[in-house]
Amino acid sequence: MSEPTNRASAVIVGAGIVGNSLAYHLARLGWRDLVLVDKGPMPNPGGSTGHASNFIFPVDYSKMMTELTEDSSAQYKELDVFTESGGIEVARTEARRQELRRRASAAKAWGVPHELLSPAGVAKLVPYIDVEAILEGLYFPTVGVVDSLRAGTLMREQAQQMGALAVRANTEIVGIDLSPDRRRVKVVRTTGGDIETDVCAICCGVWSPRIARMAGASIPLTPIVHQMISVGPIPLFADTVGEIVYPIVRDMDTNMYERQHGGDMEVGSYAHRPIIVQPEEIPSIEESVLSPTELPFTQDDFDPQLQDALELMPELLGDEKVGIRYAINGLISMTPDGHPVLGETPEVKGLWSVAASWIKEGPGIGRAVAEWMTGSAPEIDIHETDIARFYDHQRTREHVAARAQEGFNKMYGIVHPAEQWESQRPTRLSPVYERERELGAVFFETVGWERPFWYASNESLLERYGDRVMPRSAEWESRWWSPIINAEHLAMRDACGLVDLSAFVVFDIAGPGALPAVQSLTVAQMDVPVGRVVYTPLLDERGGFKSDLTIMRLGAQQFRVVTGGATGMSEKKWFLDHLPEDGSAQLTDLTSAWTTFGLWGPRARDVLQVCTDDDVSNAGFSFGTCRPVELGGIRVLASRISYVGELGWELHVPIEEGARAWETLWQAGHDHGIVAVGIGVYGTTGRLEKGYRAFGNELTGDYNIVEAGMARPSVKKDEFIGKAPYLDQRDREPAALLCTLTVDDHRSASGSLRYMLGGEPVLSLEGEQLVDEKGRPSYVTSAGSGPSVGKHLLLAYLPIAYAKQGSALTVEYLSESYPVTVAVVGSTPLFDPDNERVRS
Amino acid sequence: MNVLVCIKRVPMVGGKIAVTADAQSVETRLLGFTVSPHEECAVEEAVRIVELRGGAVSVLTLGPPDAADQLRDAVAVGAGNPILLETDGREWGPIATAGAIVDAVRRHESSGEPYDLILFGNEAADTGDYQVGVRVAHELGRPCVTGIKHLEISDVAVRARREFRGGDELFELNLPAVVTVKEGINLPRYPSLPGRMRAKKAVVEQSTPERHDDPVHLQALRVPVVERQRAEILGTGLEAVPALVALLEQLGVLS
């Protein structure tokens, strides 16, 4: 009898598509003594993989999801389990037709084959569609179906053949023991014995939160129902050889899909009411009739969809001889923001979450996380999936459930890029929230913070600036936008703006080891005089962007990091993970202790001087420095930097004094034309005119400092993560360069003026995709108004041959072409190129 | 032909069943519901008879308001006239159940057409009393056969066949008659989409039946403890021989 292994390099919990893929890729990367555990039997332990619809549509608005899907498809093809069937998204409404065009442009951006078809064109491919029911279709010829169970089995067996993996089926996890300091994994306890290990990867889909809780960690996802039925035998499919010959149909407007499965038609729905199942309610394998994730069908929830399906495919599905042979409430995982939840949990080292993946990115996620676990940033940039991104409030059951419910019916919905959540608001309020409400703030939510994007009370500025506010007439780009943003921008550049930046994440790195600690992470030199503010990128192990942030040296052994709310929690974990083992540098999170206001514009100094007797002249307080300043009866930490490219300061205030600080500045600014300015300006218009890059848009793991035009003359002698690849990048010609483009003509075919929002493909004059040597396609990374320069501005990386000032190119927006010109190659600002304002 | 089929809403259970705290019923909070496979076949049989010979199929159940779902499932495959004898959902037992069904049958037959044939599943999937069909037949004074795997109908009689100890028994009954059928008599059809939509619109006739006395009372339900099977590997090849011999001696099968 074989003794169960009692020491493993990693324990992988869950043998669905994700767990199997992870095991295989870890083995491929050299890991040995892996153990894969599942409470169910092989090959189908009864998770979501076992009943999945198994089809893959390659396009997504998210570049990351598209890449993960592409990688997964390649892996499925290599395993010979991919059947190409083609797929069509059909439109029943005019709104959906515009959405199909938006999707077509996204497909163009990522190089996914696609074709817009008339109803007759759709019927040629899918003869059983009623052409009267649809207006149009978007055809993706490379859509396919996969045998995910077989793929997982093959990957698992390959890992076993490599001698890298032991598999324990029918084995339940009963506990995860931690080190005495409760910070690391030590033992995974199962019904088949204990396994000593430093690494445990939770790949259990809907069960993941339960397993994580055993270790005192949280994985924010909820099980949720997705209904599907299978009807047959379909006479038309009687002669089908294999699994599928007809393209899959996604009936987007009704939130449904229909896919052939042998002689049957599988009909799935995301249209029903969101049905959340508590993890404790998921039946065990013994209790289940089919499997724990195939729950009893609730007929009433599906009945309206029968009508929709019959409308679309009347003869096929209306045939009395075609019976509903299978019907389930299938369980899948949903997260609060719709992205997978991957990475080492912030709570416990060695405990990895690999959860909330679809079949279509399962193998790709397995590979990426294996690379990540092996100590390198994955080849595909998956920073958006980092489990460390969540704040405490986002991990609560109520938040997860509320957002999952709100997000469920949006699966096939038309979701505007700036669309706002409604549930669980408000949660995090700035100390001047009430003041902002009085000013008519239009709040957008960012990681729980209510942030004013513009202020209705500034409507009077529209008259002052007339057409310079670049009004928009088309509905789509006017949604979640206002010309008031541009008016605030102009008023700020004319006089002075006050911006609420409470959503920053702030933390100190302090102690005798603080300088070496930050030095080892930043590109910029951190051994600067006390009182210096440093803006710096951080790189990952492969030399791509990990983040960008500012650090103030407040003392010989004290560094204050200030970074954006959306990325701050991931960055915090990055710092924590790289602090010295001896504890000589400590991280203190000060996010809830400090609030920040931005005061910027040509009159900013005038305003500040009213409130303080301290010397805030240019000589007395130079750019890029920080110091305490008395603001009337309180003391603030003033930092002279500017993300909007104007003279001014970020003012850091103890949160309980924030309201007073705002009021002091507001009163002082009254005679100097002060205007409340929202994030519409701070996040977009201000920085686009200055060519300031944003992480997640321009600065991602896919691009490097040289390509982003941010290389400094020299590189510091100190070691830092990513230094070697960075030095190498500096020695080579970049494959692409980040450019600012202007739109020459906004007129669409129908004569209206259209304004891009970001994500659009940048094409040659002939309409061909631009792809650089590294295989990266050009697309708009940021788009927005540049009111001071009177142009709509786009940022995009262009292959070196096209990255020339004056190059004429095109951008495809909603499937129409617009001429654009390269205005700037690199980071020279379009507005105030010599930075006179900032340095005044 | 006027055919009545009687069905019972039962929970859909897997291999492990939980009982409520008061031990009076199965814990159904997280379960789906269905009818026994015998009853599914009874419904299918009724629908086929009427497809062949004309007439109507009525479907009846004694159960809670949600039992209308099971009636609609039958309508979706071709039954008509769904009849709900509404209770609070608690088990009535075979005597009271049969009594209520007889009352309903008499009520319907007095104001309309008599049922030529009343079909039951051989037993309900949960209680398995095997009695309701027989009791109904007895009270109505009609001939009855049970466990039937094949039916042939003529205008005045029904020939029914069932399996018995490796052979077949063949019966002939005059109509009106009562028959309980077993799974395997036919292969039930699945509902079509139009069938399901008709079922959704069907109007269920609802009434509150009188509960007849039943001297048998359920005391409690108990889930028997299942012995977990274990297998012990004695060894492989020649190594296993000593252990094997020792085991055979222990079992007392060596002379």
Short mmCIF file of N, CA and C in Angstrom, two decimals, chain A residues 334-419:
data_model
loop_
_atom_site.label_atom_id
_atom_site.label_comp_id
_atom_site.label_asym_id
_atom_site.label_seq_id
_atom_site.Cartn_x
_atom_site.Cartn_y
_atom_site.Cartn_z
N MET A 334 -19.22 34.36 -8.83
CA MET A 334 -19.20 35.76 -9.25
C MET A 334 -18.48 36.60 -8.22
N THR A 335 -17.71 37.56 -8.70
CA THR A 335 -16.96 38.43 -7.81
C THR A 335 -17.57 39.83 -7.83
N PRO A 336 -17.19 40.68 -6.87
CA PRO A 336 -17.83 42.00 -6.82
C PRO A 336 -17.57 42.86 -8.06
N ASP A 337 -16.41 42.67 -8.70
CA ASP A 337 -16.13 43.51 -9.86
C ASP A 337 -16.09 42.73 -11.16
N GLY A 338 -16.44 41.46 -11.11
CA GLY A 338 -16.52 40.68 -12.34
C GLY A 338 -15.20 40.08 -12.79
N HIS A 339 -14.10 40.44 -12.16
CA HIS A 339 -12.81 39.87 -12.54
C HIS A 339 -12.48 38.65 -11.68
N PRO A 340 -11.65 37.74 -12.20
CA PRO A 340 -11.19 36.63 -11.37
C PRO A 340 -10.46 37.14 -10.12
N VAL A 341 -10.25 36.22 -9.20
CA VAL A 341 -9.61 36.57 -7.94
C VAL A 341 -8.35 35.71 -7.81
N LEU A 342 -7.20 36.29 -8.15
CA LEU A 342 -5.98 35.50 -8.25
C LEU A 342 -4.87 36.10 -7.39
N GLY A 343 -3.97 35.24 -6.96
CA GLY A 343 -2.78 35.74 -6.28
C GLY A 343 -2.68 35.29 -4.84
N GLU A 344 -1.58 35.63 -4.24
CA GLU A 344 -1.37 35.27 -2.84
C GLU A 344 -2.27 36.14 -1.98
N THR A 345 -2.97 35.51 -1.03
CA THR A 345 -3.87 36.31 -0.19
C THR A 345 -3.05 37.24 0.68
N PRO A 346 -3.54 38.47 0.90
CA PRO A 346 -2.80 39.39 1.77
C PRO A 346 -2.71 38.88 3.22
N GLU A 347 -3.69 38.06 3.62
CA GLU A 347 -3.72 37.65 5.02
C GLU A 347 -2.69 36.56 5.36
N VAL A 348 -2.49 35.63 4.44
CA VAL A 348 -1.65 34.47 4.76
C VAL A 348 -0.65 34.22 3.64
N LYS A 349 0.61 34.21 3.96
CA LYS A 349 1.62 33.95 2.93
C LYS A 349 1.59 32.48 2.55
N GLY A 350 1.74 32.24 1.30
CA GLY A 350 1.72 30.87 0.81
C GLY A 350 0.32 30.38 0.48
N LEU A 351 -0.69 31.14 0.84
CA LEU A 351 -2.06 30.77 0.50
C LEU A 351 -2.47 31.53 -0.75
N TRP A 352 -2.69 30.78 -1.84
CA TRP A 352 -2.97 31.41 -3.12
C TRP A 352 -4.43 31.20 -3.51
N SER A 353 -5.02 32.25 -4.05
CA SER A 353 -6.38 32.16 -4.56
C SER A 353 -6.31 32.04 -6.08
N VAL A 354 -7.00 31.03 -6.61
CA VAL A 354 -7.06 30.91 -8.08
C VAL A 354 -8.52 30.64 -8.39
N ALA A 355 -9.32 31.64 -8.22
CA ALA A 355 -10.76 31.42 -8.22
C ALA A 355 -11.50 32.35 -9.18
N ALA A 356 -12.75 31.99 -9.44
CA ALA A 356 -13.66 32.78 -10.27
C ALA A 356 -13.17 32.92 -11.71
N SER A 357 -12.81 31.80 -12.28
CA SER A 357 -12.39 31.78 -13.67
C SER A 357 -13.47 31.13 -14.52
N TRP A 358 -13.60 31.56 -15.75
CA TRP A 358 -14.48 30.88 -16.69
C TRP A 358 -13.67 29.80 -17.43
N ILE A 359 -14.38 28.89 -18.10
CA ILE A 359 -13.70 27.88 -18.91
C ILE A 359 -12.78 28.57 -19.91
N LYS A 360 -13.25 29.71 -20.43
CA LYS A 360 -12.52 30.29 -21.54
C LYS A 360 -11.20 30.92 -21.13
N GLU A 361 -10.96 31.11 -19.85
CA GLU A 361 -9.60 31.56 -19.51
C GLU A 361 -8.91 30.64 -18.50
N GLY A 362 -9.54 29.48 -18.22
CA GLY A 362 -8.98 28.57 -17.23
C GLY A 362 -7.53 28.18 -17.45
N PRO A 363 -7.19 27.59 -18.59
CA PRO A 363 -5.80 27.19 -18.82
C PRO A 363 -4.84 28.38 -18.79
N GLY A 364 -5.28 29.50 -19.32
CA GLY A 364 -4.43 30.69 -19.32
C GLY A 364 -4.16 31.18 -17.91
N ILE A 365 -5.17 31.10 -17.07
CA ILE A 365 -5.00 31.50 -15.67
C ILE A 365 -4.10 30.52 -14.95
N GLY A 366 -4.25 29.25 -15.26
CA GLY A 366 -3.36 28.26 -14.65
C GLY A 366 -1.91 28.58 -14.97
N ARG A 367 -1.66 28.92 -16.21
CA ARG A 367 -0.28 29.24 -16.62
C ARG A 367 0.21 30.52 -15.94
N ALA A 368 -0.62 31.55 -15.98
CA ALA A 368 -0.19 32.84 -15.42
C ALA A 368 0.08 32.73 -13.92
N VAL A 369 -0.79 32.05 -13.21
CA VAL A 369 -0.58 31.95 -11.76
C VAL A 369 0.61 31.05 -11.46
N ALA A 370 0.84 30.03 -12.28
CA ALA A 370 2.03 29.19 -12.07
C ALA A 370 3.29 30.03 -12.23
N GLU A 371 3.31 30.90 -13.24
CA GLU A 371 4.47 31.77 -13.43
C GLU A 371 4.63 32.70 -12.23
N TRP A 372 3.50 33.21 -11.76
CA TRP A 372 3.50 34.12 -10.63
C TRP A 372 4.01 33.40 -9.37
N MET A 373 3.53 32.19 -9.16
CA MET A 373 3.95 31.42 -7.98
C MET A 373 5.43 31.07 -8.06
N THR A 374 5.95 30.99 -9.28
CA THR A 374 7.34 30.63 -9.45
C THR A 374 8.26 31.83 -9.29
N GLY A 375 7.68 33.00 -9.03
CA GLY A 375 8.51 34.15 -8.64
C GLY A 375 8.67 35.22 -9.70
N SER A 376 7.87 35.15 -10.75
CA SER A 376 8.00 36.20 -11.76
C SER A 376 6.62 36.73 -12.12
N ALA A 377 6.59 38.00 -12.50
CA ALA A 377 5.33 38.51 -13.03
C ALA A 377 4.94 37.66 -14.23
N PRO A 378 3.67 37.30 -14.35
CA PRO A 378 3.27 36.45 -15.46
C PRO A 378 3.46 37.16 -16.80
N GLU A 379 3.58 36.38 -17.85
CA GLU A 379 3.76 36.95 -19.18
C GLU A 379 2.56 37.79 -19.58
N ILE A 380 1.38 37.33 -19.23
CA ILE A 380 0.19 38.13 -19.48
C ILE A 380 -0.04 39.01 -18.25
N ASP A 381 -0.23 40.30 -18.47
CA ASP A 381 -0.41 41.24 -17.35
C ASP A 381 -1.78 41.02 -16.72
N ILE A 382 -1.80 40.45 -15.51
CA ILE A 382 -3.09 40.16 -14.87
C ILE A 382 -3.28 40.97 -13.59
N HIS A 383 -2.70 42.16 -13.55
CA HIS A 383 -2.76 42.93 -12.31
C HIS A 383 -4.21 43.22 -11.90
N GLU A 384 -5.13 43.28 -12.88
CA GLU A 384 -6.52 43.58 -12.52
C GLU A 384 -7.18 42.46 -11.71
N THR A 385 -6.57 41.27 -11.73
CA THR A 385 -7.19 40.15 -11.03
C THR A 385 -6.60 39.93 -9.64
N ASP A 386 -5.62 40.75 -9.27
CA ASP A 386 -4.91 40.55 -8.01
C ASP A 386 -5.86 40.57 -6.82
N ILE A 387 -5.88 39.48 -6.03
CA ILE A 387 -6.79 39.43 -4.89
C ILE A 387 -6.46 40.49 -3.87
N ALA A 388 -5.23 40.99 -3.91
CA ALA A 388 -4.84 42.02 -2.95
C ALA A 388 -5.55 43.34 -3.21
N ARG A 389 -6.24 43.46 -4.35
CA ARG A 389 -6.85 44.73 -4.70
C ARG A 389 -8.01 45.12 -3.79
N PHE A 390 -8.58 44.14 -3.09
CA PHE A 390 -9.82 44.43 -2.35
C PHE A 390 -9.58 45.14 -1.03
N TYR A 391 -10.46 46.08 -0.75
CA TYR A 391 -10.52 46.70 0.56
C TYR A 391 -11.39 45.85 1.47
N ASP A 392 -11.29 46.11 2.78
CA ASP A 392 -12.07 45.31 3.73
C ASP A 392 -13.56 45.31 3.39
N HIS A 393 -14.09 46.48 3.03
CA HIS A 393 -15.54 46.53 2.83
C HIS A 393 -15.96 45.70 1.61
N GLN A 394 -15.04 45.56 0.66
CA GLN A 394 -15.37 44.78 -0.53
C GLN A 394 -15.33 43.29 -0.27
N ARG A 395 -14.81 42.90 0.86
CA ARG A 395 -14.72 41.48 1.18
C ARG A 395 -15.92 41.00 1.98
N THR A 396 -16.79 41.94 2.38
CA THR A 396 -17.92 41.53 3.19
C THR A 396 -18.92 40.75 2.35
N ARG A 397 -19.64 39.84 3.02
CA ARG A 397 -20.63 39.04 2.29
C ARG A 397 -21.67 39.93 1.64
N GLU A 398 -22.08 40.96 2.37
CA GLU A 398 -23.14 41.81 1.84
C GLU A 398 -22.69 42.51 0.57
N HIS A 399 -21.47 43.03 0.59
CA HIS A 399 -20.98 43.73 -0.59
C HIS A 399 -20.85 42.78 -1.77
N VAL A 400 -20.26 41.62 -1.51
CA VAL A 400 -20.06 40.64 -2.59
C VAL A 400 -21.39 40.24 -3.19
N ALA A 401 -22.38 39.96 -2.32
CA ALA A 401 -23.68 39.53 -2.82
C ALA A 401 -24.36 40.65 -3.59
N ALA A 402 -24.31 41.87 -3.05
CA ALA A 402 -25.00 42.99 -3.69
C ALA A 402 -24.43 43.27 -5.08
N ARG A 403 -23.12 43.28 -5.18
CA ARG A 403 -22.50 43.58 -6.47
C ARG A 403 -22.68 42.41 -7.45
N ALA A 404 -22.65 41.19 -6.94
CA ALA A 404 -22.87 40.03 -7.82
C ALA A 404 -24.28 40.08 -8.38
N GLN A 405 -25.23 40.43 -7.52
CA GLN A 405 -26.61 40.53 -7.99
C GLN A 405 -26.75 41.62 -9.03
N GLU A 406 -26.12 42.76 -8.76
CA GLU A 406 -26.23 43.87 -9.70
C GLU A 406 -25.53 43.54 -11.00
N GLY A 407 -24.43 42.81 -10.91
CA GLY A 407 -23.64 42.51 -12.11
C GLY A 407 -24.19 41.37 -12.94
N PHE A 408 -25.01 40.51 -12.32
CA PHE A 408 -25.42 39.29 -13.01
C PHE A 408 -26.14 39.57 -14.32
N ASN A 409 -27.17 40.41 -14.24
CA ASN A 409 -27.95 40.66 -15.46
C ASN A 409 -27.22 41.56 -16.45
N LYS A 410 -26.01 42.00 -16.08
CA LYS A 410 -25.24 42.81 -17.02
C LYS A 410 -24.30 41.96 -17.85
N MET A 411 -24.34 40.64 -17.64
CA MET A 411 -23.39 39.76 -18.33
C MET A 411 -23.41 39.96 -19.83
N TYR A 412 -24.59 40.00 -20.39
CA TYR A 412 -24.70 40.26 -21.82
C TYR A 412 -25.19 41.69 -22.06
N GLY A 413 -25.14 42.49 -21.01
CA GLY A 413 -25.69 43.83 -21.11
C GLY A 413 -24.79 44.78 -21.85
N ILE A 414 -25.32 45.93 -22.14
CA ILE A 414 -24.53 47.01 -22.74
C ILE A 414 -24.03 47.85 -21.58
N VAL A 415 -22.76 47.71 -21.27
CA VAL A 415 -22.21 48.39 -20.11
C VAL A 415 -21.24 49.48 -20.56
N HIS A 416 -21.60 50.69 -20.32
CA HIS A 416 -20.76 51.83 -20.69
C HIS A 416 -19.46 51.77 -19.90
N PRO A 417 -18.33 52.13 -20.52
CA PRO A 417 -17.06 52.07 -19.79
C PRO A 417 -17.05 52.86 -18.49
N ALA A 418 -17.86 53.91 -18.41
CA ALA A 418 -17.88 54.71 -17.18
C ALA A 418 -19.10 54.42 -16.31
N GLU A 419 -19.81 53.36 -16.65
CA GLU A 419 -21.05 53.08 -15.92
C GLU A 419 -20.80 52.88 -14.44
#
